[in-house]
Coordinates of C-alpha atoms in Angstrom, one line a residue:
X1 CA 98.5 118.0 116.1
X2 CA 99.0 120.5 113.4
X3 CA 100.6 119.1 110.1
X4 CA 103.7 120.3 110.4
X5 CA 104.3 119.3 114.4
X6 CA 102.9 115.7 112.8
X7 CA 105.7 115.3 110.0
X8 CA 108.4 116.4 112.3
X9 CA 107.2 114.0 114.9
X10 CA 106.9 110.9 112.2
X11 CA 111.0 111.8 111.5
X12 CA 111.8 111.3 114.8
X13 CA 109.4 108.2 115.2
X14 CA 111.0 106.6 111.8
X15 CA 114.4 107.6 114.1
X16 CA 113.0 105.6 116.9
X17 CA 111.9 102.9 115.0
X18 CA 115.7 102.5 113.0
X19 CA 114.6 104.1 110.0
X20 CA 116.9 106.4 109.2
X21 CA 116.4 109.4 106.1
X22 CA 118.9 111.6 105.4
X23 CA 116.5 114.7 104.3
X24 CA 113.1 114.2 104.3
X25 CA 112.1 112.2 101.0
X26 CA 115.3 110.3 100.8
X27 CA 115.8 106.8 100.3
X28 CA 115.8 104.7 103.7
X29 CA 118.7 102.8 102.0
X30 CA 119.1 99.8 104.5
X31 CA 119.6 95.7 103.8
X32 CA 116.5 94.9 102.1
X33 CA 116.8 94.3 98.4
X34 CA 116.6 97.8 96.6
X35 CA 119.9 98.1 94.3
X36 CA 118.2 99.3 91.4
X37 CA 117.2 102.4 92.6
X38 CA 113.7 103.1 91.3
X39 CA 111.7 104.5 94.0
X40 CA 108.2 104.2 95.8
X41 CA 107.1 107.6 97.0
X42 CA 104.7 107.5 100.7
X43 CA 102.5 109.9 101.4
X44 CA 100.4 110.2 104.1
X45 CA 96.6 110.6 103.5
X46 CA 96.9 112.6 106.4
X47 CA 98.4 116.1 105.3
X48 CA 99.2 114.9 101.8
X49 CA 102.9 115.4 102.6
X50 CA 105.7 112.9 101.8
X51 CA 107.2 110.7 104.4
X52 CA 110.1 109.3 102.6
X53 CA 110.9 107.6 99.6
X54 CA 111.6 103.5 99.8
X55 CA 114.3 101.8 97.2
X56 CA 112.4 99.2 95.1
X57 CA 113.2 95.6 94.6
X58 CA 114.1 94.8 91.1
X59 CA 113.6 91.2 89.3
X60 CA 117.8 90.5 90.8
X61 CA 117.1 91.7 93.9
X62 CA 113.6 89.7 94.2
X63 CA 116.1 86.2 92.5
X64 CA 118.7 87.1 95.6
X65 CA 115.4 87.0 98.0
X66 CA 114.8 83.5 96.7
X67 CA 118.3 82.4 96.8
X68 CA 118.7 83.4 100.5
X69 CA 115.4 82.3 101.6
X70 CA 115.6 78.8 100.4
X71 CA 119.2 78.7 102.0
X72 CA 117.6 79.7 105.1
X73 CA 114.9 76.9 105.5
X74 CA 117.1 74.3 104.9
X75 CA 118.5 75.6 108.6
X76 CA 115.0 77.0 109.8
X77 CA 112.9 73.7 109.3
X78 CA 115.4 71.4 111.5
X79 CA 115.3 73.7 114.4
X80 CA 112.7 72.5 117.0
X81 CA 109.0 73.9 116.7
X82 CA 109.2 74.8 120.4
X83 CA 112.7 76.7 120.3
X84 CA 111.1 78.8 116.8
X85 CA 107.9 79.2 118.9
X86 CA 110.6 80.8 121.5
X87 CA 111.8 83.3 119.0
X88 CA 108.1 84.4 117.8
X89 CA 107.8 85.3 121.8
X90 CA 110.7 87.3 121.7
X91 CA 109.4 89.0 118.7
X92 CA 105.7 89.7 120.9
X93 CA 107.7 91.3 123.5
X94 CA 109.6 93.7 121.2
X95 CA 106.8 94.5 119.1
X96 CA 105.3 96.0 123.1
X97 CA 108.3 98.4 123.8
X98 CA 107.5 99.4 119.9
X99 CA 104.1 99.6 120.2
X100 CA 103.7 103.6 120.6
X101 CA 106.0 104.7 117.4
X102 CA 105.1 101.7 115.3
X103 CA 101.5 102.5 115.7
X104 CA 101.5 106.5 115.3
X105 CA 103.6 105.5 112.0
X106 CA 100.8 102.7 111.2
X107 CA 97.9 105.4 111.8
X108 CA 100.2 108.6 110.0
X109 CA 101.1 106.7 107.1
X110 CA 97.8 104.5 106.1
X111 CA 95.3 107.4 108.0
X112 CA 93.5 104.9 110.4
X113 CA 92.8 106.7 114.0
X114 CA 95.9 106.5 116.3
X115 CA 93.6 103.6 118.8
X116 CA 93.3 101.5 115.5
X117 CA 96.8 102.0 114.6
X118 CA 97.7 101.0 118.8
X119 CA 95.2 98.0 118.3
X120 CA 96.9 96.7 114.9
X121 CA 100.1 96.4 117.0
X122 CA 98.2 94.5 119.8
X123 CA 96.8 92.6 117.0
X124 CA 100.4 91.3 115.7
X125 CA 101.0 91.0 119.9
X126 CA 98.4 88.6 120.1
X127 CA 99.1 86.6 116.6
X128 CA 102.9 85.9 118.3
X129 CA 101.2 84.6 121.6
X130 CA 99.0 82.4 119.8
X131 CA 101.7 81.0 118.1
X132 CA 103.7 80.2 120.7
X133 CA 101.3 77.8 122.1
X134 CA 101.0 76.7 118.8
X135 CA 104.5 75.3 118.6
X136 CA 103.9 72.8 121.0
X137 CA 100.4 71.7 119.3
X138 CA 101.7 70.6 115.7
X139 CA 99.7 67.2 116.4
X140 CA 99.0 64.9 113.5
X141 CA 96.6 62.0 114.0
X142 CA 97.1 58.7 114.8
X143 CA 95.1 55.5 113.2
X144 CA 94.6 51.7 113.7
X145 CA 95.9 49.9 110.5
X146 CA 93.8 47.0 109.3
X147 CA 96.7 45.0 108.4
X148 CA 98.3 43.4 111.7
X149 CA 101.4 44.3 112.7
X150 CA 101.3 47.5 111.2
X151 CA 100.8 51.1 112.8
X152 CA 99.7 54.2 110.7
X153 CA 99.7 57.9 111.9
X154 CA 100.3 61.4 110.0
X155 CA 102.9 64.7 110.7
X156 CA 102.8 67.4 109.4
X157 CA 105.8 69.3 108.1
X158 CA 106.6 72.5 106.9
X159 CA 106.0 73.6 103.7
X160 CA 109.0 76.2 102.4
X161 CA 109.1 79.4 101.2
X162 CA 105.6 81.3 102.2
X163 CA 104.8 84.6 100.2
X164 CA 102.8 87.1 102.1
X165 CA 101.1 89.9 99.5
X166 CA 99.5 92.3 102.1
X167 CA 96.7 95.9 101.5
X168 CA 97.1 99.3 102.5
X169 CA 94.3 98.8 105.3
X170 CA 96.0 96.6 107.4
X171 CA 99.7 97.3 106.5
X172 CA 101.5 95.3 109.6
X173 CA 99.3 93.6 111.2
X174 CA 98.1 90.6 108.3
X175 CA 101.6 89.7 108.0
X176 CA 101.7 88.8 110.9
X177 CA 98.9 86.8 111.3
X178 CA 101.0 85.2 108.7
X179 CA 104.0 85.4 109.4
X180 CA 104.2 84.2 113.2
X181 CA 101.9 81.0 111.9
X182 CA 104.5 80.2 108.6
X183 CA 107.4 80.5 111.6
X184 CA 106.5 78.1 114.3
X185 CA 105.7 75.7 111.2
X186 CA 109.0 76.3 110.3
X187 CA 108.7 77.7 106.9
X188 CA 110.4 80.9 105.9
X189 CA 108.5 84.0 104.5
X190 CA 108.8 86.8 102.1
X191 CA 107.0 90.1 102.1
X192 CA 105.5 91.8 99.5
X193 CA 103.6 94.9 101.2
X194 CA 101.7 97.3 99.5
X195 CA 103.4 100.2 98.1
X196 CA 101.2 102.7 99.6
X197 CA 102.5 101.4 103.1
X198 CA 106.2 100.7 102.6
X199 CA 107.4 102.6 106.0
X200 CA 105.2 100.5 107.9
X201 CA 106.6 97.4 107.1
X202 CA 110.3 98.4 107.0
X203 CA 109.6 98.8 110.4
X204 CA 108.3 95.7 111.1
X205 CA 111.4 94.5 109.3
X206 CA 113.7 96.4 111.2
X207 CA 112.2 94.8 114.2
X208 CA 112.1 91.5 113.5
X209 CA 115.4 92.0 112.1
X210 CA 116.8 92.7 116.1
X211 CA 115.3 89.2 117.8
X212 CA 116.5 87.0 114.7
X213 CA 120.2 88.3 115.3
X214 CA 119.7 88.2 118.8
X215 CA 119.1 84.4 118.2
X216 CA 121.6 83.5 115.2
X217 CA 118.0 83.1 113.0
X218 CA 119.3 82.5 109.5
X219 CA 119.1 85.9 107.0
X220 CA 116.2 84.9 105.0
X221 CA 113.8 83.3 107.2
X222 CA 112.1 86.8 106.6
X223 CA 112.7 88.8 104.0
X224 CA 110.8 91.8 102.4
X225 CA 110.7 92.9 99.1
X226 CA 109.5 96.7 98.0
X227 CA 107.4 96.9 94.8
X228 CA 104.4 97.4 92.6
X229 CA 102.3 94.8 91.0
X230 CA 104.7 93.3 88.9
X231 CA 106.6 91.9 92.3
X232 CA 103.6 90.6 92.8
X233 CA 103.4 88.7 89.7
X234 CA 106.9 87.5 90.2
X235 CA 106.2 86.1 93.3
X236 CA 102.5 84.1 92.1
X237 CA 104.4 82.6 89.1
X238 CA 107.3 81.1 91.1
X239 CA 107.5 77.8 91.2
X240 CA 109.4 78.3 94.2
X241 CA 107.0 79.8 96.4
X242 CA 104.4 77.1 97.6
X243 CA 101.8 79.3 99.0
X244 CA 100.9 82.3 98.3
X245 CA 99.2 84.4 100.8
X246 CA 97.3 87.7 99.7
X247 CA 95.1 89.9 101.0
X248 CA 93.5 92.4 98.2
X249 CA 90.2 92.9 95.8
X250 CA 88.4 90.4 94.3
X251 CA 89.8 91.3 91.2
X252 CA 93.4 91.1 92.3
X253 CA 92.5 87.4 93.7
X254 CA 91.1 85.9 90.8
X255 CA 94.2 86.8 89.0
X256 CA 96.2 85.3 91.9
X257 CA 94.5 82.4 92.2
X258 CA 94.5 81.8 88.1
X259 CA 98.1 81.7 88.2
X260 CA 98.9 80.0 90.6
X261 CA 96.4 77.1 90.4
X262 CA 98.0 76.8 87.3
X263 CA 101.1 75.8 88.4
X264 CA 99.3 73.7 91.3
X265 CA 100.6 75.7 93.9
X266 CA 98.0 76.9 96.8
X267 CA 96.8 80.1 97.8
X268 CA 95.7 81.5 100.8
X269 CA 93.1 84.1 99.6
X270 CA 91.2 87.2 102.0
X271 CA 89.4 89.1 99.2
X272 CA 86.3 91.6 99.5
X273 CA 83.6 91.8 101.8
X274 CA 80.2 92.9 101.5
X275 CA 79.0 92.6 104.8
X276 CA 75.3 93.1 106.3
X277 CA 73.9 93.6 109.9
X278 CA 70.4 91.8 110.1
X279 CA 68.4 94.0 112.6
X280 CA 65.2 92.1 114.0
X281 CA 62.3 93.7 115.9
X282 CA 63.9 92.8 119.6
X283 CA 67.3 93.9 118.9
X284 CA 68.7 97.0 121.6
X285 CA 69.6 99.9 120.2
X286 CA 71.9 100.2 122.6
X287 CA 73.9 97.3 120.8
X288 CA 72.8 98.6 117.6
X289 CA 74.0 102.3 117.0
X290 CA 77.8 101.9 117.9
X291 CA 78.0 98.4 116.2
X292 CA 76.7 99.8 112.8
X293 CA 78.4 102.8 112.9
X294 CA 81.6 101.8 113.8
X295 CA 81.6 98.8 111.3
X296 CA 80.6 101.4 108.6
X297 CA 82.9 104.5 109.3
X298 CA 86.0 102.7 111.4
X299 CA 89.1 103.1 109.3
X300 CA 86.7 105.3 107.4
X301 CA 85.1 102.1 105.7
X302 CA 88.3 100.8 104.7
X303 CA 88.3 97.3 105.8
X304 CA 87.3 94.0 104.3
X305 CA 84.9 93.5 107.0
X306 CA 83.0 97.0 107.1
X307 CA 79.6 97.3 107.3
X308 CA 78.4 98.1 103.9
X309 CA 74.8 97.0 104.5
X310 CA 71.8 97.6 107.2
X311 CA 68.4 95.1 106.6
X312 CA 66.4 96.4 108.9
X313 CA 63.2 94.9 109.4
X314 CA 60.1 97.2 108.9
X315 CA 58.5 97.5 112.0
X316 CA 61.2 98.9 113.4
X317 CA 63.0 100.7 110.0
X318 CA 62.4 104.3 110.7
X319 CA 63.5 104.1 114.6
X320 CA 66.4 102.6 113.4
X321 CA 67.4 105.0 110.6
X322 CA 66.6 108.3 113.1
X323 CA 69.0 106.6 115.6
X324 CA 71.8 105.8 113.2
X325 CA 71.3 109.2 111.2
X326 CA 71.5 111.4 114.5
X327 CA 75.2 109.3 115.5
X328 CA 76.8 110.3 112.3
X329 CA 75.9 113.9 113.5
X330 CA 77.8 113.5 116.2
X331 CA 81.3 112.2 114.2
X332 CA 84.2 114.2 114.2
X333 CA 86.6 113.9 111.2
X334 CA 89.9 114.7 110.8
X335 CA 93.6 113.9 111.2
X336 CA 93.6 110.3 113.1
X337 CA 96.5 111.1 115.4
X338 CA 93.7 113.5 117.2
X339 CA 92.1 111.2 119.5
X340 CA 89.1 113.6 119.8
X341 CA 88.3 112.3 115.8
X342 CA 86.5 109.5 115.0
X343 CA 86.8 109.1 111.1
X344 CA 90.1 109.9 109.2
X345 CA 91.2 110.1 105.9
X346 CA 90.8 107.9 102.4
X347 CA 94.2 105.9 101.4
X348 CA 94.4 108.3 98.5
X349 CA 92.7 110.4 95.7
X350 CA 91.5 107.4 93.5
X351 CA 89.8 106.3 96.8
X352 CA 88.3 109.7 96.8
X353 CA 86.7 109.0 93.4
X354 CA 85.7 105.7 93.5
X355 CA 84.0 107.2 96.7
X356 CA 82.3 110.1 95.0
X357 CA 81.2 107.7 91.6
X358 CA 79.6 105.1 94.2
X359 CA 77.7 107.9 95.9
X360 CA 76.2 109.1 92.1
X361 CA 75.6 105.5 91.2
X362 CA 73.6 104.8 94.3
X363 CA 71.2 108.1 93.2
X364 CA 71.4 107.1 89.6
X365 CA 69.7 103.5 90.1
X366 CA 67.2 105.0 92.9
X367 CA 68.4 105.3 96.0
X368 CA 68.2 107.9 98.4
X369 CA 70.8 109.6 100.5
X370 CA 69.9 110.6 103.9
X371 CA 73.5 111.6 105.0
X372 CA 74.5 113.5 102.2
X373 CA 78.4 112.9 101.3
X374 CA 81.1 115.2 100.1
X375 CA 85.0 115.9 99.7
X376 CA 85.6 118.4 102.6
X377 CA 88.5 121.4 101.9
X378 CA 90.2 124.3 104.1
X379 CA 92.3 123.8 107.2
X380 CA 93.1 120.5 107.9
X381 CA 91.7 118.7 104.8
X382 CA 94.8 119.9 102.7
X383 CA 95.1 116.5 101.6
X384 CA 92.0 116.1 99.7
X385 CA 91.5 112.7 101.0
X386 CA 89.1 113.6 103.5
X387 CA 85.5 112.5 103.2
X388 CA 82.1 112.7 105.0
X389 CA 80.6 109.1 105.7
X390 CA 77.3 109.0 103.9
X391 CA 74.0 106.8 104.3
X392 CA 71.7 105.9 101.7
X393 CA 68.7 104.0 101.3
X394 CA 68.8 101.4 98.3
X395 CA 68.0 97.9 97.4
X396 CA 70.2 95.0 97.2
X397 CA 69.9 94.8 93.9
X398 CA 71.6 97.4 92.6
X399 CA 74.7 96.7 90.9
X400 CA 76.8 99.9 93.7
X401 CA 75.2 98.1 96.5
X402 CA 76.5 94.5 95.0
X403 CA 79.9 95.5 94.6
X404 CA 82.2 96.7 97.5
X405 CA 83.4 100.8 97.8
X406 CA 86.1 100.7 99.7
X407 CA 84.8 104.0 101.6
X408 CA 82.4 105.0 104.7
X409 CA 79.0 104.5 102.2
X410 CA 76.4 102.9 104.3
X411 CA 73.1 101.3 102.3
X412 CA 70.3 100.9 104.1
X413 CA 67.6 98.8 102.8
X414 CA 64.2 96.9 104.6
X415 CA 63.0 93.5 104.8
X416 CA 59.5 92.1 106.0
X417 CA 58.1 89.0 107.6
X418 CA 60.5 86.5 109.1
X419 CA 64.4 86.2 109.8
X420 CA 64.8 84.3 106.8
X421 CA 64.0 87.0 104.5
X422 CA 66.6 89.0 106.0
X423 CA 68.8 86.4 105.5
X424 CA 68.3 85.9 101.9
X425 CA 69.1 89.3 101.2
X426 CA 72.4 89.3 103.4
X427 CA 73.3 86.5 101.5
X428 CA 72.3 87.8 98.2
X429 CA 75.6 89.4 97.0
X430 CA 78.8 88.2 95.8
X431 CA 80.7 88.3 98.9
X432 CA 80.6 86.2 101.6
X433 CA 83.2 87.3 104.6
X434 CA 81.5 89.0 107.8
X435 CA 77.8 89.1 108.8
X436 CA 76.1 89.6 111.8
X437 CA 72.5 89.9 113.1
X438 CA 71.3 92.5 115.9
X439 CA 68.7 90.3 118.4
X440 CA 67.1 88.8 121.5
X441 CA 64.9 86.4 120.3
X442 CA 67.1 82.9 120.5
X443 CA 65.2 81.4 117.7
X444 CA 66.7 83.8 115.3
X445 CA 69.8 83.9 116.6
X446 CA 69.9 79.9 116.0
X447 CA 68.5 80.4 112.2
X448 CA 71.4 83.0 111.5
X449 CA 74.0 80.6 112.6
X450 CA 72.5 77.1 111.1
X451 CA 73.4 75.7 108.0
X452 CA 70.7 77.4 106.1
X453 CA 71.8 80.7 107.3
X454 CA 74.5 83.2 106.6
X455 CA 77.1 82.0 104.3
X456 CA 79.6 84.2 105.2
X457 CA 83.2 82.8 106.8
X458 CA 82.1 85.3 109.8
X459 CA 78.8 84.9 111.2
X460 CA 77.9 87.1 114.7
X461 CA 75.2 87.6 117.1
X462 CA 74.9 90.8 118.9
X463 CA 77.9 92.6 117.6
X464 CA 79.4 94.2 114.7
X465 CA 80.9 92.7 111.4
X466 CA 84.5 94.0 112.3
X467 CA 87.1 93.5 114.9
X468 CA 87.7 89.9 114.7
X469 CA 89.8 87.6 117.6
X470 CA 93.1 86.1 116.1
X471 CA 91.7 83.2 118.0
X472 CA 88.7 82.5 115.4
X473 CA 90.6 81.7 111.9
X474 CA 89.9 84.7 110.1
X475 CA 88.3 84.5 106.4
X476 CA 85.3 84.3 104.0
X477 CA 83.6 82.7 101.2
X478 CA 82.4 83.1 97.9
X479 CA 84.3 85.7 96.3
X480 CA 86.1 86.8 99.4
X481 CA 88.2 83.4 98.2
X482 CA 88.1 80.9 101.1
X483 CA 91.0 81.5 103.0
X484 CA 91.6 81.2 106.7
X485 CA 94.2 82.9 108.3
X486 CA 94.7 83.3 112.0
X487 CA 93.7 81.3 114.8
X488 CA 91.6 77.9 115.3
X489 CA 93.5 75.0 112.7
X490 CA 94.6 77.7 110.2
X491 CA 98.1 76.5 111.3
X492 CA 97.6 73.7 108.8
X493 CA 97.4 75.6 105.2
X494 CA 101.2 76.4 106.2
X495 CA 102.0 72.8 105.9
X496 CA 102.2 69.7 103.9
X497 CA 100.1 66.7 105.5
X498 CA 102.2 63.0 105.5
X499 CA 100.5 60.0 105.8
X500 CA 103.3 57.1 107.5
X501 CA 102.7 53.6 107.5
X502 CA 105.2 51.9 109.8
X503 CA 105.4 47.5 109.2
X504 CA 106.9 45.9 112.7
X505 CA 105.9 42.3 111.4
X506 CA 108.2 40.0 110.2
X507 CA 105.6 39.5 106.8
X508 CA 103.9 41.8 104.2
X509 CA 100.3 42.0 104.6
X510 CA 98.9 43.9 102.0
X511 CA 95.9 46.4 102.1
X512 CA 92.0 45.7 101.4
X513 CA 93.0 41.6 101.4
X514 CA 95.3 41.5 98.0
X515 CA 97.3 38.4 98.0
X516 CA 100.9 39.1 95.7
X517 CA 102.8 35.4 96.7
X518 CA 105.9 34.8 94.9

């Protein structure tokens, strides 16, 4: 689509999706807090040209959020887990009639490709399944007491108010990994998206917004807030907010975690990756090529769990690089609504820097490039946030290659002798969130995955380091900060654990044999 049949479209798919702009650039003005009138501007990486200006929250607005959120768990928490797992179902089948708008608006305004932006919906489809399920399987354990008489077991209950900071990258679809968990719990939640993304989830809003009324769901049981950082900071120094949930840099986490450990509240942390593909001497190119190159350039390297590094072993080193060097001849980049287009735009400008200083870093400690980079310019490019995904070969240790560009750069590096050498250089980094190892011999495969292998939260045999399941629990280690969001038992980070005791005797045993007669 040219740029100008794109922005015209995006108006009538904000129309669709109830966003309404009186003149293109105006404030969406709807019930959200935003009375003090500051704005956040969002352009699109896509032709540079803004979308719409978004109302900001301001430190009333964010106290009236608080207010009417802890009003609404107090009504939220007593309904049945089954009838709020109901509601989250409603909320999956809306999100499908909206899947089409919500997603071009998803791929328009953050610059991912248009099947991305289609499969981050389907991603928030999934998360609202899952939990439906989920709110019939809130089960707590049950335990013989060793006093007689006695029977012990544990529940778990819901939490409160649950604050959702979420990135640019994946602007809808981490809140509701979040989100749909936190409801069937029966906590209440509060969203604090990123400002580069605001359109994106005042959609979201707006949507949710039509099944709660539908089903008399208290105002406040989700509630978003518009801001910059110091929202942010509001929110992870409030007593009132139990768990903080935020997706960002490594950076941004420590500071998150900091203040709110402080205060002995919990967070739920999903911080950088630095993730490696291990390719052994019987792995199949066929598996190989698109599994490294989509990991590297998909959402043009903007995800926690792109593949930043290859460890190829030497026997097979140069087949490798000629195979993954000829593929990136072969990517097409440009705007992300184009399906023909494999690799769209950067968020923004300061992504285009950090870009272009990792790609003179990575020559200045030694490394080679053998897909030479670059800003590209002229018709279609007016944005300035398009770039050319670039390969080098370099060695772990440099300090680019330990630290994670948020941009398609792709390091290539070998290793010698057995899996375990491999491993030790995968592991060999700050990070620890996806890994995975290219193979057919089983007794690698096993090494990867035992105890002495990767140390990363995400750990996969035969495919790439991104698209993750909402089935798995979702998360990393090291500095990527622990946190499981998702599927498996991540349900339980959204709750408070209660131990119960129940005495049906007619006397008052007392634990480990303690007499106490009076």
């Amino acid at each position: 689509m040219a740029n100008e049949q794109t922005g015209l479209e995006i108006q009538e798919i904000l129309s669709q999706l109830g966003i309404e702009t009186v003149n293109r650039g105006a404030s969406t003005g709807s019930y959200w807090f935003n009375t003090r009138g500051e704005k956040i501007d969002s352009y699109s990486p896509v032709d540079g040209k803004l979308i719409a200006s978004v109302s900001a929250a301001s430190e009333t607005d964010y106290e009236a959020a608080i207010l009417k959120s802890q009003e609404a768990f107090k009504v939220w928490r007593q309904i049945p887990a089954p009838k709020r797992g109901d509601v989250v179902r409603q909320l999956g089948d809306k999100l499908r009639e909206y899947k089409e708008p919500l997603g071009k608006l998803v791929s328009y305004e953050m610059g991912k490709s248009l099947q991305e932006g289609l499969g981050e919906v389907q991603e928030m489809i999934d998360i609202c399944e899952f939990a439906v399920g989920l709110s019939r399987q809130l089960y707590g354990l049950t335990m013989h007491s060793e006093r007689p008489g006695h029977r012990m077991y544990e529940q778990y209950h819901p939490l409160g108010l649950v604050g959702i900071i979420s990135a640019f990258n994946f602007p809808v679809a981490v809140w509701s990994w979040n989100a749909a968990l936190a409801w069937v719990c029966g906590d209440v939640c509060i969203w604090k998206p990123s400002e580069k993304t605001p359109l994106s989830a005042i959609a979201c809003q707006k949507i949710t917004e039509q099944v709660f009324a539908a089903n008399n769901v208290p105002e406040g049981v989700s509630s978003l807030i518009i801001g910059g950082p110091e929202l942010g900071k509001l929110m992870t120094a409030d007593k009132r907010i139990p768990l903080i949930s935020a997706t960002g840099s490594t950076r941004m986490g420590k500071n998150v975690g900091q203040v709110v450990g402080e205060r002995l509240g919990r967070s739920l942390l999903e911080l950088g990756g630095n993730n490696a593909i291990i390719i052994t001497p019987t792995a199949d190119l066929k598996v190989v090529v698109p599994g490294a190159v989509f990991g590297a350039v998909g959402t043009a390297g903007q995800r926690c769990t792109s593949t930043r590094r290859l460890i190829i072993h030497e026997d097979i080193y140069e087949v490798v690089k000629n195979a993954i060097v000829k593929a990136y001849g072969q990517l097409k980049i440009g705007n992300p609504l184009d399906l023909n287009n494999h690799v769209g735009p950067l968020i923004d400008k300061d992504a285009v820097a950090a870009y272009q200083n990792a790609l003179a870093k990575v020559v200045e400690e030694g490394g080679q490039l053998i897909v030479e980079g670059g800003v590209l310019t002229g018709e279609g490019y007016e944005s300035g946030c398009y770039v050319k995904p670039a390969i080098a070969e370099a060695k772990n240790e440099y300090s680019i290659v330990q630290h994670e560009t948020f941009a398609p750069i792709l390091y290539l590096m070998k290793y010698t002798g057995s899996v375990e050498n491999a491993i030790a250089i995968q592991n060999g980094v700050p990070q620890g969130l996806s890994s995975a190892i290219m193979t057919n011999n089983l007794k690698e495969a096993e090494a990867f995955l035992a105890a002495s292998g990767s140390d990363c939260g995400i750990a996969n045999v035969n495919i790439g380091t991104s698209g993750a399941e909402i089935g798995g629990a979702f998360g990393g280690e090291k500095e990527t900060g622990g946190g499981r969001e998702s599927g498996s038992d991540a349900w339980k980070v959204y709750m408070r654990r209660q131990t119960n005791t129940i005495n049906y005797s007619d006397s008052l045993p007392l634990a480990q044999g303690i007499k106490f007669d009076l």
